[in-house]
Amino acid sequence: MAAAVVTSLNNVQIRVGGQTDIGGGRENQDMWFCWKDPQGSETTVFGVLDGHGREVGRLAAVTGRDAMMDWLERPTSMALFRKDPVKAFGRMFAHAHLKIKQNFRHCLETTGWQVDEAPDGFLMRRRHESQNWSCLHGGASCSVMALVDGRLLSANVGDSSSLLCLSEMDKIAGTMRSVPVPAQCSVRLCDLGTTNLHQDEATHNKGFELEKAFLADAQANLSQPKGEDSTQTAAELEERVDQILASAVLSNSHALPQRAEVLPVEPCLGFVVTPDHSPEAPTEFERMRRTRCKPSDPAVPELLMVYDSPSGSGSKATCPPIFEVNRTTPNTLPAVTNKGKYYKNVRSEWASLVATPPTARFQDALAFTRSLGDFHLQSYGVCFLPEVFEVDLNKLLPNNSQSPSKFITLLVCSDGIWDNWKYDPLVNFIRTREHMVSSPTDPPLPAGVRMVSPLTDGSGAQLSANKLIEKNAKLASANFGSSADNATAVVAYLWR
């Protein structure tokens, strides 16, 4: 398939607001941010991180959030985003991932723990030499959107997702209505998590080649003085990434996400921009199989992919498997069995997990297949590298003064929001006419802002975020009671 070309627009305007709610928990492990280029380019980057892990979930989300904004302010970052957003997102996510490990270690050591790093890269701790090592578990999902020189870009790992909807205003009648998001308005620029796995469909255990390249770069830059880049490492990384990307283009495996794939297939009221990183995603099964397969059965990943069961022995190995593998044609994607035990949200999606095998030194499980942190699970195939998409704003915001004004609404939310909504009702709820039409008169965010808490200026985007969180809290209480999850939403309005 030929690569899709998206032309940038220089007259796109954006307003952003964010809000969060602790839900029924004792600690809010959700974080959100909005960053605007201090150099005055109008580049705006915003996102949500949802931490997990009883002891370090909040630390993972805070660290990842701050590390991403720090990386954006490095001297070469904006130039890289303009030249190659795929590499830019890869470096930004790798920087946040490694910074999380650094802060995990620092937190443990300053609270009296002995810390050691296993050969596979995960952290272990103990209080005294006489004790056995235990594994540190935790990390964060992350979804980020960026408006760079009129290009709308998306990158994510895990289940913090982004939803796009489109509204049209009749200037004469003064009415606002939802219009379908057109088909094929978004293109996958690259899936960094599978880029080095395309070359040979019959191979497995292809390792962590691209992850290691990005982490080597991140490690070199963490040791540099603040605000500087390791020029030699950046050049080496760019050369190695180019080699891997070129090999993927030459041998594009049908069983893995396709570069230049355009979505959605059909027009829809609400378009989920971010791809599926749930354990029920067949392409994630194939990615993890090729990364680290089961030694005794190369047709499946070593990491278990199962439906969660609320009862049983406690071992995830006894949970029903998600996939049925076609043994006669091993390179085809497996079939989803749909034998879940309970639903995790109001869209009737099964609760599912990836989990370490019974033979693992430490037992571990996670409700999605990619994340920042989760270093033990990363050694089995969970991945910190995102899939990168671009939304074609030309198809959504035509520059025609004779047509009604169009607004894009972007929602970037943690699963504490998505658990309580079906997509179309959410689109209808968030489409508030007065909030949209006030946005062009709302003051833009100042250059250099690092917004991590709600605005108090009464802007339309902020009022919409407040409204969504307030309604979601009521739904979460009704659906989940005291078990309601942390919930965070960033609302952005875009127009020309």
PDB file of C-alpha atoms in Angstrom, residues 43-237:
ATOM      1  CA  THR A  43       2.646  23.465  19.059  1.00  0.00           C
ATOM      2  CA  THR A  44       0.334  22.015  21.711  1.00  0.00           C
ATOM      3  CA  VAL A  45       0.718  18.566  23.266  1.00  0.00           C
ATOM      4  CA  PHE A  46      -1.760  17.093  25.749  1.00  0.00           C
ATOM      5  CA  GLY A  47      -2.436  13.720  27.256  1.00  0.00           C
ATOM      6  CA  VAL A  48      -3.566  11.448  30.068  1.00  0.00           C
ATOM      7  CA  LEU A  49      -1.564   8.939  32.126  1.00  0.00           C
ATOM      8  CA  ASP A  50      -3.320   6.344  34.288  1.00  0.00           C
ATOM      9  CA  GLY A  51      -1.032   4.869  36.923  1.00  0.00           C
ATOM     10  CA  HIS A  52      -1.418   1.401  38.423  1.00  0.00           C
ATOM     11  CA  GLY A  53       0.341  -0.411  41.217  1.00  0.00           C
ATOM     12  CA  ARG A  54      -0.688   0.125  44.816  1.00  0.00           C
ATOM     13  CA  GLU A  55       2.643   1.596  45.910  1.00  0.00           C
ATOM     14  CA  VAL A  56       4.017   3.269  42.799  1.00  0.00           C
ATOM     15  CA  GLY A  57       1.070   3.925  40.457  1.00  0.00           C
ATOM     16  CA  ARG A  58       0.836   7.620  41.243  1.00  0.00           C
ATOM     17  CA  LEU A  59       4.614   8.006  41.041  1.00  0.00           C
ATOM     18  CA  ALA A  60       4.604   6.370  37.589  1.00  0.00           C
ATOM     19  CA  ALA A  61       1.935   8.749  36.272  1.00  0.00           C
ATOM     20  CA  VAL A  62       3.485  11.901  37.762  1.00  0.00           C
ATOM     21  CA  THR A  63       6.962  10.949  36.573  1.00  0.00           C
ATOM     22  CA  GLY A  64       5.793  10.051  33.070  1.00  0.00           C
ATOM     23  CA  ARG A  65       3.831  13.288  32.754  1.00  0.00           C
ATOM     24  CA  ASP A  66       6.704  15.515  33.881  1.00  0.00           C
ATOM     25  CA  ALA A  67       9.297  13.575  31.854  1.00  0.00           C
ATOM     26  CA  MET A  68       7.316  14.059  28.658  1.00  0.00           C
ATOM     27  CA  MET A  69       7.058  17.808  29.159  1.00  0.00           C
ATOM     28  CA  ASP A  70      10.767  17.970  30.032  1.00  0.00           C
ATOM     29  CA  TRP A  71      11.618  16.076  26.850  1.00  0.00           C
ATOM     30  CA  LEU A  72       9.459  18.416  24.765  1.00  0.00           C
ATOM     31  CA  GLU A  73      11.551  21.335  25.998  1.00  0.00           C
ATOM     32  CA  ARG A  74      14.858  19.865  24.855  1.00  0.00           C
ATOM     33  CA  PRO A  75      16.472  21.998  22.123  1.00  0.00           C
ATOM     34  CA  THR A  76      16.031  19.465  19.307  1.00  0.00           C
ATOM     35  CA  SER A  77      12.611  18.042  20.159  1.00  0.00           C
ATOM     36  CA  MET A  78      10.385  20.405  18.172  1.00  0.00           C
ATOM     37  CA  ALA A  79      12.580  20.106  15.078  1.00  0.00           C
ATOM     38  CA  LEU A  80      12.327  16.312  15.334  1.00  0.00           C
ATOM     39  CA  PHE A  81       8.541  16.462  15.711  1.00  0.00           C
ATOM     40  CA  ARG A  82       8.297  18.476  12.504  1.00  0.00           C
ATOM     41  CA  LYS A  83      10.714  16.246  10.619  1.00  0.00           C
ATOM     42  CA  ASP A  84       9.671  12.824  11.893  1.00  0.00           C
ATOM     43  CA  PRO A  85       6.868  12.571  14.483  1.00  0.00           C
ATOM     44  CA  VAL A  86       7.260   8.786  14.689  1.00  0.00           C
ATOM     45  CA  LYS A  87      10.820   9.046  15.989  1.00  0.00           C
ATOM     46  CA  ALA A  88       9.806  11.975  18.182  1.00  0.00           C
ATOM     47  CA  PHE A  89       7.065  10.011  19.918  1.00  0.00           C
ATOM     48  CA  GLY A  90       9.385   7.002  20.253  1.00  0.00           C
ATOM     49  CA  ARG A  91      12.042   9.087  21.965  1.00  0.00           C
ATOM     50  CA  MET A  92       9.517  10.858  24.195  1.00  0.00           C
ATOM     51  CA  PHE A  93       7.905   7.617  25.380  1.00  0.00           C
ATOM     52  CA  ALA A  94      11.312   5.972  25.908  1.00  0.00           C
ATOM     53  CA  HIS A  95      12.477   8.967  27.956  1.00  0.00           C
ATOM     54  CA  ALA A  96       9.375   8.783  30.165  1.00  0.00           C
ATOM     55  CA  HIS A  97       9.685   5.003  30.526  1.00  0.00           C
ATOM     56  CA  LEU A  98      13.309   5.168  31.649  1.00  0.00           C
ATOM     57  CA  LYS A  99      12.663   8.139  33.933  1.00  0.00           C
ATOM     58  CA  ILE A 100       9.954   6.101  35.670  1.00  0.00           C
ATOM     59  CA  LYS A 101      12.487   3.357  36.400  1.00  0.00           C
ATOM     60  CA  GLN A 102      14.958   5.926  37.688  1.00  0.00           C
ATOM     61  CA  ASN A 103      12.384   7.416  40.050  1.00  0.00           C
ATOM     62  CA  PHE A 104      11.157   4.005  41.198  1.00  0.00           C
ATOM     63  CA  ARG A 105      14.704   3.139  42.242  1.00  0.00           C
ATOM     64  CA  HIS A 106      15.229   6.504  43.925  1.00  0.00           C
ATOM     65  CA  CYS A 107      11.959   6.190  45.859  1.00  0.00           C
ATOM     66  CA  LEU A 108      12.829   2.717  47.104  1.00  0.00           C
ATOM     67  CA  GLU A 109      16.376   3.569  48.108  1.00  0.00           C
ATOM     68  CA  THR A 110      15.359   6.719  49.972  1.00  0.00           C
ATOM     69  CA  THR A 111      12.820   4.710  51.990  1.00  0.00           C
ATOM     70  CA  GLY A 112      15.328   2.123  53.158  1.00  0.00           C
ATOM     71  CA  TRP A 113      15.037  -0.628  50.556  1.00  0.00           C
ATOM     72  CA  GLN A 114      17.928  -2.503  49.004  1.00  0.00           C
ATOM     73  CA  VAL A 115      17.392  -2.420  45.226  1.00  0.00           C
ATOM     74  CA  ASP A 116      18.793  -4.612  42.489  1.00  0.00           C
ATOM     75  CA  GLU A 117      18.110  -4.737  38.758  1.00  0.00           C
ATOM     76  CA  ALA A 118      17.605  -8.177  37.246  1.00  0.00           C
ATOM     77  CA  PRO A 119      19.366  -9.096  33.970  1.00  0.00           C
ATOM     78  CA  ASP A 120      16.018  -8.689  32.200  1.00  0.00           C
ATOM     79  CA  GLY A 121      15.792  -5.076  33.377  1.00  0.00           C
ATOM     80  CA  PHE A 122      13.188  -5.144  36.161  1.00  0.00           C
ATOM     81  CA  LEU A 123      13.665  -3.896  39.704  1.00  0.00           C
ATOM     82  CA  MET A 124      13.769  -6.094  42.810  1.00  0.00           C
ATOM     83  CA  ARG A 125      13.815  -5.001  46.444  1.00  0.00           C
ATOM     84  CA  ARG A 126      14.350  -6.303  49.943  1.00  0.00           C
ATOM     85  CA  ARG A 127      14.813  -4.771  53.386  1.00  0.00           C
ATOM     86  CA  HIS A 128      17.715  -6.945  54.559  1.00  0.00           C
ATOM     87  CA  GLU A 129      20.239  -9.286  52.992  1.00  0.00           C
ATOM     88  CA  SER A 130      18.645 -12.193  54.827  1.00  0.00           C
ATOM     89  CA  GLN A 131      15.361 -11.675  52.953  1.00  0.00           C
ATOM     90  CA  ASN A 132      14.401 -12.907  49.507  1.00  0.00           C
ATOM     91  CA  TRP A 133      14.058 -10.418  46.700  1.00  0.00           C
ATOM     92  CA  SER A 134      10.563  -9.293  45.720  1.00  0.00           C
ATOM     93  CA  CYS A 135       9.583  -7.734  42.411  1.00  0.00           C
ATOM     94  CA  LEU A 136       8.327  -4.159  42.085  1.00  0.00           C
ATOM     95  CA  HIS A 137       5.112  -3.981  40.041  1.00  0.00           C
ATOM     96  CA  GLY A 138       3.558  -0.860  38.527  1.00  0.00           C
ATOM     97  CA  GLY A 139       3.420   1.569  35.630  1.00  0.00           C
ATOM     98  CA  ALA A 140       1.035   3.755  33.658  1.00  0.00           C
ATOM     99  CA  SER A 141      -1.007   3.741  30.486  1.00  0.00           C
ATOM    100  CA  CYS A 142      -0.600   6.853  28.357  1.00  0.00           C
ATOM    101  CA  SER A 143      -2.407   8.552  25.489  1.00  0.00           C
ATOM    102  CA  VAL A 144      -1.006  11.734  23.921  1.00  0.00           C
ATOM    103  CA  MET A 145      -2.273  14.052  21.177  1.00  0.00           C
ATOM    104  CA  ALA A 146      -0.134  16.730  19.510  1.00  0.00           C
ATOM    105  CA  LEU A 147      -1.000  19.626  17.221  1.00  0.00           C
ATOM    106  CA  VAL A 148       2.259  20.394  15.403  1.00  0.00           C
ATOM    107  CA  ASP A 149       2.256  22.919  12.552  1.00  0.00           C
ATOM    108  CA  GLY A 150      -1.355  22.089  11.777  1.00  0.00           C
ATOM    109  CA  ARG A 151      -0.799  18.308  11.921  1.00  0.00           C
ATOM    110  CA  LEU A 152      -2.870  16.370  14.465  1.00  0.00           C
ATOM    111  CA  LEU A 153      -0.896  13.400  15.785  1.00  0.00           C
ATOM    112  CA  SER A 154      -1.693  10.622  18.242  1.00  0.00           C
ATOM    113  CA  ALA A 155       0.401   8.111  20.194  1.00  0.00           C
ATOM    114  CA  ASN A 156      -0.632   5.718  22.931  1.00  0.00           C
ATOM    115  CA  VAL A 157       0.163   2.696  25.062  1.00  0.00           C
ATOM    116  CA  GLY A 158      -2.475   0.908  27.126  1.00  0.00           C
ATOM    117  CA  ASP A 159      -6.127   1.688  27.723  1.00  0.00           C
ATOM    118  CA  SER A 160      -6.118   5.472  28.084  1.00  0.00           C
ATOM    119  CA  SER A 161      -7.844   6.274  24.803  1.00  0.00           C
ATOM    120  CA  SER A 162      -8.774   9.207  22.573  1.00  0.00           C
ATOM    121  CA  LEU A 163     -12.143   9.819  20.898  1.00  0.00           C
ATOM    122  CA  LEU A 164     -12.792  12.280  18.071  1.00  0.00           C
ATOM    123  CA  CYS A 165     -16.158  13.675  17.016  1.00  0.00           C
ATOM    124  CA  LEU A 166     -17.241  16.368  14.576  1.00  0.00           C
ATOM    125  CA  SER A 167     -19.892  19.089  14.890  1.00  0.00           C
ATOM    126  CA  GLU A 168     -21.250  21.524  12.347  1.00  0.00           C
ATOM    127  CA  MET A 169     -22.826  24.903  13.004  1.00  0.00           C
ATOM    128  CA  ASP A 170     -25.260  26.624  10.691  1.00  0.00           C
ATOM    129  CA  LYS A 171     -24.231  30.266  10.946  1.00  0.00           C
ATOM    130  CA  ILE A 172     -27.645  31.538   9.854  1.00  0.00           C
ATOM    131  CA  ALA A 173     -29.817  29.349  12.068  1.00  0.00           C
ATOM    132  CA  GLY A 174     -27.295  29.311  14.916  1.00  0.00           C
ATOM    133  CA  THR A 175     -27.807  25.572  15.491  1.00  0.00           C
ATOM    134  CA  MET A 176     -25.193  22.881  16.097  1.00  0.00           C
ATOM    135  CA  ARG A 177     -25.459  19.261  14.993  1.00  0.00           C
ATOM    136  CA  SER A 178     -23.259  16.183  15.056  1.00  0.00           C
ATOM    137  CA  VAL A 179     -21.939  15.038  11.697  1.00  0.00           C
ATOM    138  CA  PRO A 180     -20.264  11.705  10.982  1.00  0.00           C
ATOM    139  CA  VAL A 181     -16.513  11.498  11.091  1.00  0.00           C
ATOM    140  CA  PRO A 182     -15.628  10.629   7.473  1.00  0.00           C
ATOM    141  CA  ALA A 183     -14.051   7.328   6.562  1.00  0.00           C
ATOM    142  CA  GLN A 184     -10.298   7.145   6.067  1.00  0.00           C
ATOM    143  CA  CYS A 185      -9.495  10.391   7.862  1.00  0.00           C
ATOM    144  CA  SER A 186      -6.715   8.837   9.967  1.00  0.00           C
ATOM    145  CA  VAL A 187      -3.550   7.054   8.887  1.00  0.00           C
ATOM    146  CA  ARG A 188      -1.227   4.842  10.898  1.00  0.00           C
ATOM    147  CA  LEU A 189       2.212   6.365  10.474  1.00  0.00           C
ATOM    148  CA  CYS A 190       3.894   3.504  12.306  1.00  0.00           C
ATOM    149  CA  ASP A 191       3.494   0.933  15.057  1.00  0.00           C
ATOM    150  CA  LEU A 192       6.833   1.181  16.813  1.00  0.00           C
ATOM    151  CA  GLY A 193       5.988  -1.886  18.892  1.00  0.00           C
ATOM    152  CA  THR A 194       5.988  -4.212  15.861  1.00  0.00           C
ATOM    153  CA  THR A 195       8.361  -2.471  13.462  1.00  0.00           C
ATOM    154  CA  ASN A 196      11.223  -4.927  13.952  1.00  0.00           C
ATOM    155  CA  LEU A 197       8.955  -7.996  13.857  1.00  0.00           C
ATOM    156  CA  HIS A 198       7.789  -7.921  10.225  1.00  0.00           C
ATOM    157  CA  GLN A 199      10.759  -9.430   8.485  1.00  0.00           C
ATOM    158  CA  ASP A 200       9.955 -13.139   8.686  1.00  0.00           C
ATOM    159  CA  GLU A 201       6.527 -14.459   9.646  1.00  0.00           C
ATOM    160  CA  ALA A 202       7.916 -17.876  10.580  1.00  0.00           C
ATOM    161  CA  THR A 203      10.355 -16.575  13.161  1.00  0.00           C
ATOM    162  CA  HIS A 204       9.768 -15.917  16.809  1.00  0.00           C
ATOM    163  CA  ASN A 205      11.684 -14.670  19.829  1.00  0.00           C
ATOM    164  CA  LYS A 206      12.919 -11.732  17.753  1.00  0.00           C
ATOM    165  CA  GLY A 207      13.677  -9.869  20.921  1.00  0.00           C
ATOM    166  CA  PHE A 208      13.514  -6.223  21.798  1.00  0.00           C
ATOM    167  CA  GLU A 209      15.688  -4.662  19.099  1.00  0.00           C
ATOM    168  CA  LEU A 210      13.915  -1.337  18.658  1.00  0.00           C
ATOM    169  CA  GLU A 211      13.127  -0.973  22.353  1.00  0.00           C
ATOM    170  CA  LYS A 212      16.836  -1.347  23.129  1.00  0.00           C
ATOM    171  CA  ALA A 213      17.743   1.299  20.548  1.00  0.00           C
ATOM    172  CA  PHE A 214      15.340   3.863  21.995  1.00  0.00           C
ATOM    173  CA  LEU A 215      16.335   3.048  25.578  1.00  0.00           C
ATOM    174  CA  ALA A 216      20.029   3.438  24.773  1.00  0.00           C
ATOM    175  CA  ASP A 217      19.273   6.895  23.441  1.00  0.00           C
ATOM    176  CA  ALA A 218      17.146   7.761  26.471  1.00  0.00           C
ATOM    177  CA  GLN A 219      19.836   6.525  28.870  1.00  0.00           C
ATOM    178  CA  ALA A 220      22.495   8.628  27.159  1.00  0.00           C
ATOM    179  CA  ASN A 221      20.326  11.728  27.311  1.00  0.00           C
ATOM    180  CA  LEU A 222      19.399  11.218  30.961  1.00  0.00           C
ATOM    181  CA  SER A 223      23.100  11.485  31.780  1.00  0.00           C
ATOM    182  CA  GLN A 224      23.468  14.721  29.775  1.00  0.00           C
ATOM    183  CA  PRO A 225      23.174  18.159  31.400  1.00  0.00           C
ATOM    184  CA  LYS A 226      19.572  19.306  31.551  1.00  0.00           C
ATOM    185  CA  GLY A 227      18.314  20.629  28.243  1.00  0.00           C
ATOM    186  CA  GLU A 228      21.070  19.075  26.121  1.00  0.00           C
ATOM    187  CA  ASP A 229      20.970  16.092  23.766  1.00  0.00           C
ATOM    188  CA  SER A 230      23.543  13.396  23.131  1.00  0.00           C
ATOM    189  CA  THR A 231      24.271  14.186  19.474  1.00  0.00           C
ATOM    190  CA  GLN A 232      26.232  11.003  18.784  1.00  0.00           C
ATOM    191  CA  THR A 233      23.562   8.763  20.297  1.00  0.00           C
ATOM    192  CA  ALA A 234      20.796  10.582  18.423  1.00  0.00           C
ATOM    193  CA  ALA A 235      22.605  10.011  15.128  1.00  0.00           C
ATOM    194  CA  GLU A 236      23.192   6.337  15.931  1.00  0.00           C
ATOM    195  CA  LEU A 237      19.550   5.901  16.951  1.00  0.00           C
TER     196      LEU A 237
END
